PDB file of C-alpha atoms in Angstrom:
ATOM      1  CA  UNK A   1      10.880  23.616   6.175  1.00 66.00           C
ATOM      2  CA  UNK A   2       8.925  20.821   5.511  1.00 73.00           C
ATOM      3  CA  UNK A   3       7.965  20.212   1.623  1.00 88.00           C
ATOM      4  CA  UNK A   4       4.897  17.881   2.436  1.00 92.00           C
ATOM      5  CA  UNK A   5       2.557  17.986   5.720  1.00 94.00           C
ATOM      6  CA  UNK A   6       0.857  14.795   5.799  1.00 96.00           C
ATOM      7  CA  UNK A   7      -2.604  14.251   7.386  1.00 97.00           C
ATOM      8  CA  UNK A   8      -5.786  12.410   8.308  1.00 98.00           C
ATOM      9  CA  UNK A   9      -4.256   9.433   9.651  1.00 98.00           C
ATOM     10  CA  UNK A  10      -6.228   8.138  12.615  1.00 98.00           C
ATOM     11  CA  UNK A  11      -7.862   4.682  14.343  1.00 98.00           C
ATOM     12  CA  UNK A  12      -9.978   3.329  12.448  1.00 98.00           C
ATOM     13  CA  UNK A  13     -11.607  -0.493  12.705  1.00 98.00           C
ATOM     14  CA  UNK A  14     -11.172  -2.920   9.853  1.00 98.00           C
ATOM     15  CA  UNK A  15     -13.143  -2.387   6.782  1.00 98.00           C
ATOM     16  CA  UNK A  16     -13.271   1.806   7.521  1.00 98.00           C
ATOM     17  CA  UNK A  17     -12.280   4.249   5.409  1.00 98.00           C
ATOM     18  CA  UNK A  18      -9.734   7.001   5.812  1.00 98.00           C
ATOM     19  CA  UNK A  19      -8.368   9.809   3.641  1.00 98.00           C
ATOM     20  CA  UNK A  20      -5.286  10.699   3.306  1.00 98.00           C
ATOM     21  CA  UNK A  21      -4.060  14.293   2.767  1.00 98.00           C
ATOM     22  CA  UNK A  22      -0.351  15.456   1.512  1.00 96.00           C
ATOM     23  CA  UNK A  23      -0.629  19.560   1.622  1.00 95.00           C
ATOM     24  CA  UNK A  24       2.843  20.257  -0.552  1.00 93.00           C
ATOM     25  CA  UNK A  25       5.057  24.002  -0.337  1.00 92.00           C
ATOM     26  CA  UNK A  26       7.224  25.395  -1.645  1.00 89.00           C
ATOM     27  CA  UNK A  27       6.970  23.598  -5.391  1.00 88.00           C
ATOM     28  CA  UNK A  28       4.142  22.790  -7.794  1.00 87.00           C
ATOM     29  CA  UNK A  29       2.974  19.384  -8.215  1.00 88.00           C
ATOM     30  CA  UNK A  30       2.348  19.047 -12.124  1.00 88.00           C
ATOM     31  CA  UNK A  31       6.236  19.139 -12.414  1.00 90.00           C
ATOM     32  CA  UNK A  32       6.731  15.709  -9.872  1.00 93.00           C
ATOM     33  CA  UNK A  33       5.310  12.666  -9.199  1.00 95.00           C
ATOM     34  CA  UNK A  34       3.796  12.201  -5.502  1.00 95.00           C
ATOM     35  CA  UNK A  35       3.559   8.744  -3.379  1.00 97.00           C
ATOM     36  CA  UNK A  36       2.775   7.441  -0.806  1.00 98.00           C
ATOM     37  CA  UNK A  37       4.653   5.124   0.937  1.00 98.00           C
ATOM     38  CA  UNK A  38       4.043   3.538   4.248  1.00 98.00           C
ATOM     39  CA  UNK A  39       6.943   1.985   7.108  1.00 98.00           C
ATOM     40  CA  UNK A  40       5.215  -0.796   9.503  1.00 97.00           C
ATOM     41  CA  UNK A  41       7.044  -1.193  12.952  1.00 92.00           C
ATOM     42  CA  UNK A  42       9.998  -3.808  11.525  1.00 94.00           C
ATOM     43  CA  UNK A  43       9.402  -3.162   7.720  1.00 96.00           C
ATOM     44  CA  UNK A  44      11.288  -1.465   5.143  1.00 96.00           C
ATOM     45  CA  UNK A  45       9.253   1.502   4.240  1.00 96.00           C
ATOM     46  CA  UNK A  46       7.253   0.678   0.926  1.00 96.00           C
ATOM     47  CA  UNK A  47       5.566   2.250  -2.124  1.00 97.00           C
ATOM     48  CA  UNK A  48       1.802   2.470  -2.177  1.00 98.00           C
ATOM     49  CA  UNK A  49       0.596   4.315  -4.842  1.00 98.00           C
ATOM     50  CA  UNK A  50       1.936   6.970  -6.920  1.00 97.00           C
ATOM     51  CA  UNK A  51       0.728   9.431  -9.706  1.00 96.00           C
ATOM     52  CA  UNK A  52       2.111  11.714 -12.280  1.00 93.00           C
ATOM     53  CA  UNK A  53       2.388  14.839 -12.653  1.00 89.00           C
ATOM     54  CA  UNK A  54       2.688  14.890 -16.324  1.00 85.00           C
ATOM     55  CA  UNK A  55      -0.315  12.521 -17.469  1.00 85.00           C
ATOM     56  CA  UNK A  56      -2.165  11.587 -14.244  1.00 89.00           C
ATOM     57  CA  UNK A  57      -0.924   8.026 -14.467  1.00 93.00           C
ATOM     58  CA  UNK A  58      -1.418   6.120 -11.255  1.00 95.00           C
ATOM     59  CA  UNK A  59       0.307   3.022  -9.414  1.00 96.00           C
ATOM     60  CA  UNK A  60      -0.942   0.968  -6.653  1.00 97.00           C
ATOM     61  CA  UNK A  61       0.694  -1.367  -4.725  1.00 97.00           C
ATOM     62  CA  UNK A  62      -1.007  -4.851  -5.206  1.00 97.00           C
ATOM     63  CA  UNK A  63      -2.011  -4.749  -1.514  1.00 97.00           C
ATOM     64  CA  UNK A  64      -4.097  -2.231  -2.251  1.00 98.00           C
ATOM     65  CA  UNK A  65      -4.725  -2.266  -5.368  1.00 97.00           C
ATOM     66  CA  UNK A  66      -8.720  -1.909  -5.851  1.00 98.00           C
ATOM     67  CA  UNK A  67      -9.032  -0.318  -2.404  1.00 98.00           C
ATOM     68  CA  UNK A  68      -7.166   2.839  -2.355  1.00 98.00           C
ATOM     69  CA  UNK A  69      -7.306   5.401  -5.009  1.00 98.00           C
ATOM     70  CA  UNK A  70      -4.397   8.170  -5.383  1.00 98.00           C
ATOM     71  CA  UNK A  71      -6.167  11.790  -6.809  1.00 97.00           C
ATOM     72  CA  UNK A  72      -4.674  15.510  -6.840  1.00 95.00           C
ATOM     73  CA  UNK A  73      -6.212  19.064  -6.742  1.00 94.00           C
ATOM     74  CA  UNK A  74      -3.140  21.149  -8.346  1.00 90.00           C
ATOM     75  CA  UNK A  75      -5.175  24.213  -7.330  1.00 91.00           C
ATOM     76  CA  UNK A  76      -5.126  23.191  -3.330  1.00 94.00           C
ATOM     77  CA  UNK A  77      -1.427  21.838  -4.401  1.00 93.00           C
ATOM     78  CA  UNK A  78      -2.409  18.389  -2.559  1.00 95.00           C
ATOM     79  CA  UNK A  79      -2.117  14.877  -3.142  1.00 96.00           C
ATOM     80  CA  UNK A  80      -5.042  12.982  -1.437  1.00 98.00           C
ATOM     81  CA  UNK A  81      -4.827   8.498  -0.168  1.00 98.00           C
ATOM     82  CA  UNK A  82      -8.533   7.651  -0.427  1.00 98.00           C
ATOM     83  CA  UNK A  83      -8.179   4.335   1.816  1.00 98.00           C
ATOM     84  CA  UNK A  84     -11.006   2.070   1.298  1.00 98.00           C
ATOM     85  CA  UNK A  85     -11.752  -1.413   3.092  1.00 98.00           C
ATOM     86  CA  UNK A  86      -8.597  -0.772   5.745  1.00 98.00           C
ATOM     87  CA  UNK A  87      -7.216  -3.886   7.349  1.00 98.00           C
ATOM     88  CA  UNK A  88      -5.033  -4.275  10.384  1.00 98.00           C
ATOM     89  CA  UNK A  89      -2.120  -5.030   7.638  1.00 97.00           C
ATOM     90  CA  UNK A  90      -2.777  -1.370   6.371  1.00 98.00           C
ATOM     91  CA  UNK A  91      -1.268  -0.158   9.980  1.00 98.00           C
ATOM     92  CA  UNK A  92       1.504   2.312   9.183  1.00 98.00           C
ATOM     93  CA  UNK A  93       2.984   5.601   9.471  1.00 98.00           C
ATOM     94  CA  UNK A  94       2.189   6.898   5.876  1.00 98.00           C
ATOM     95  CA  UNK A  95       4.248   9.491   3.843  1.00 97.00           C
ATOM     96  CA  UNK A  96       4.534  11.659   1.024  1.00 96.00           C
ATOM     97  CA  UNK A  97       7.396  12.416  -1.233  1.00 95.00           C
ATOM     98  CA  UNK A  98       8.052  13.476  -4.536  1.00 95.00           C
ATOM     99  CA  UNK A  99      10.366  13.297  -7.844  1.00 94.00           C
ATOM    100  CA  UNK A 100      10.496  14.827 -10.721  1.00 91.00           C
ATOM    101  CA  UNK A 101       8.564  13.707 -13.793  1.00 88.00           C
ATOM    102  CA  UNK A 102       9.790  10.848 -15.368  1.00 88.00           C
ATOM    103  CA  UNK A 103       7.562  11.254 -18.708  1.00 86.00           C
ATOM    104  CA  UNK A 104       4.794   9.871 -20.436  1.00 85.00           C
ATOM    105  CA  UNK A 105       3.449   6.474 -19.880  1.00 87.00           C
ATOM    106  CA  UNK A 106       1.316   6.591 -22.265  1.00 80.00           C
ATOM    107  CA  UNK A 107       3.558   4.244 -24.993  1.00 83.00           C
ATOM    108  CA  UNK A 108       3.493   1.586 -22.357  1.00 85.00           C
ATOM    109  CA  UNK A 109       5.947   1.940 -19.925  1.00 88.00           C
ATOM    110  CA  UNK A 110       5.494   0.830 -16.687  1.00 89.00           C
ATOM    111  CA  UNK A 111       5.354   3.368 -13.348  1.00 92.00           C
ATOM    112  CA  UNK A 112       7.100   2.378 -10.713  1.00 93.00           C
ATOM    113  CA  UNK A 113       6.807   3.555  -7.308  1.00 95.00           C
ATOM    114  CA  UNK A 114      10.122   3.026  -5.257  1.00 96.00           C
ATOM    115  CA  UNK A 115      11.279   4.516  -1.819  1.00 95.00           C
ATOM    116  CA  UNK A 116      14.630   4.490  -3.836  1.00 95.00           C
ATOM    117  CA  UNK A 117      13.367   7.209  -6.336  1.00 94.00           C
ATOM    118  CA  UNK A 118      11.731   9.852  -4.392  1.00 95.00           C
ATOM    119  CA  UNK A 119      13.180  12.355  -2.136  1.00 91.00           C
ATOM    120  CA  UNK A 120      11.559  15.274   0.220  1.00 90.00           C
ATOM    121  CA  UNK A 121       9.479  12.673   2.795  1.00 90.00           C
ATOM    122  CA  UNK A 122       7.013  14.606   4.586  1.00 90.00           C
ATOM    123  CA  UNK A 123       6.439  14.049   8.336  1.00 93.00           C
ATOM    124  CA  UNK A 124       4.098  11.538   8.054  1.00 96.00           C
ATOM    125  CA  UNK A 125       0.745  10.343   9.307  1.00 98.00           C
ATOM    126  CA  UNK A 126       0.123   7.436  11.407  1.00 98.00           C
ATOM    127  CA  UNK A 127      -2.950   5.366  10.108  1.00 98.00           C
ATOM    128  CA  UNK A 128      -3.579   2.223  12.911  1.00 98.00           C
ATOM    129  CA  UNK A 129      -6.236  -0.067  11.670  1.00 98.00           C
ATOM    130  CA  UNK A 130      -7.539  -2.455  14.892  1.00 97.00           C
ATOM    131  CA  UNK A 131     -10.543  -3.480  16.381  1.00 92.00           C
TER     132      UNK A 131
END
């Protein structure tokens, strides 16, 4: 029933690496944009990176911004979370979701990447980061 099946979250220690896989059904993902957001115990659930389906354009959350890099394989129809230098703030229970193409970015407008905007949450993966 499921649209996404997240996985690879496990316990890692600070400064490890994990990646991130979001196996999608059921839909193609060239016609959505996929994130991945993450919830904390206590925190509002929040965007961490995004990427189109319609020009490849990426977001990243500033948080993570130079340590996590979003990618696709449309032909495995999965969105991968290559997480880089984790820190205990990275602890979360990470999810995938989609929406539909907003358009090109390529005339300067910005992506955004907004629990608001995307529908179809996956189960979700829990990624702790602790030494």
């Amino acid at each position: 029933q499921l649209q996404f099946a997240e996985s690879g979250g496990d316990l890692v220690q600070p400064g490890g690496s994990l990646r991130l896989s979001c196996a999608a059904s059921g839909f193609t993902l060239d016609y959505y944009e996929i994130g991945w957001f993450r919830q904390a115990p206590g925190k509002e659930r929040e965007g961490v990176s995004c990427i189109s389906g319609s020009d490849g354009t990426t977001y990243y959350a500033d948080s993570v911004k130079g340590r996590f890099t979003i990618s696709r394989d449309n032909a495995k129809n999965t969105v991968y979370l290559q997480m880089n230098s984790l820190k205990p703030e990275d602890t979360a229970v990470y999810y995938c979701a989609r929406r539909p193409n907003t358009g090109s970015y390529y005339l300067g407008r910005k992506m955004t990447c907004l629990t608001s905007q995307y529908y179809s949450w996956g189960q979700g993966t829990q990624v702790t980061v602790s030494s």
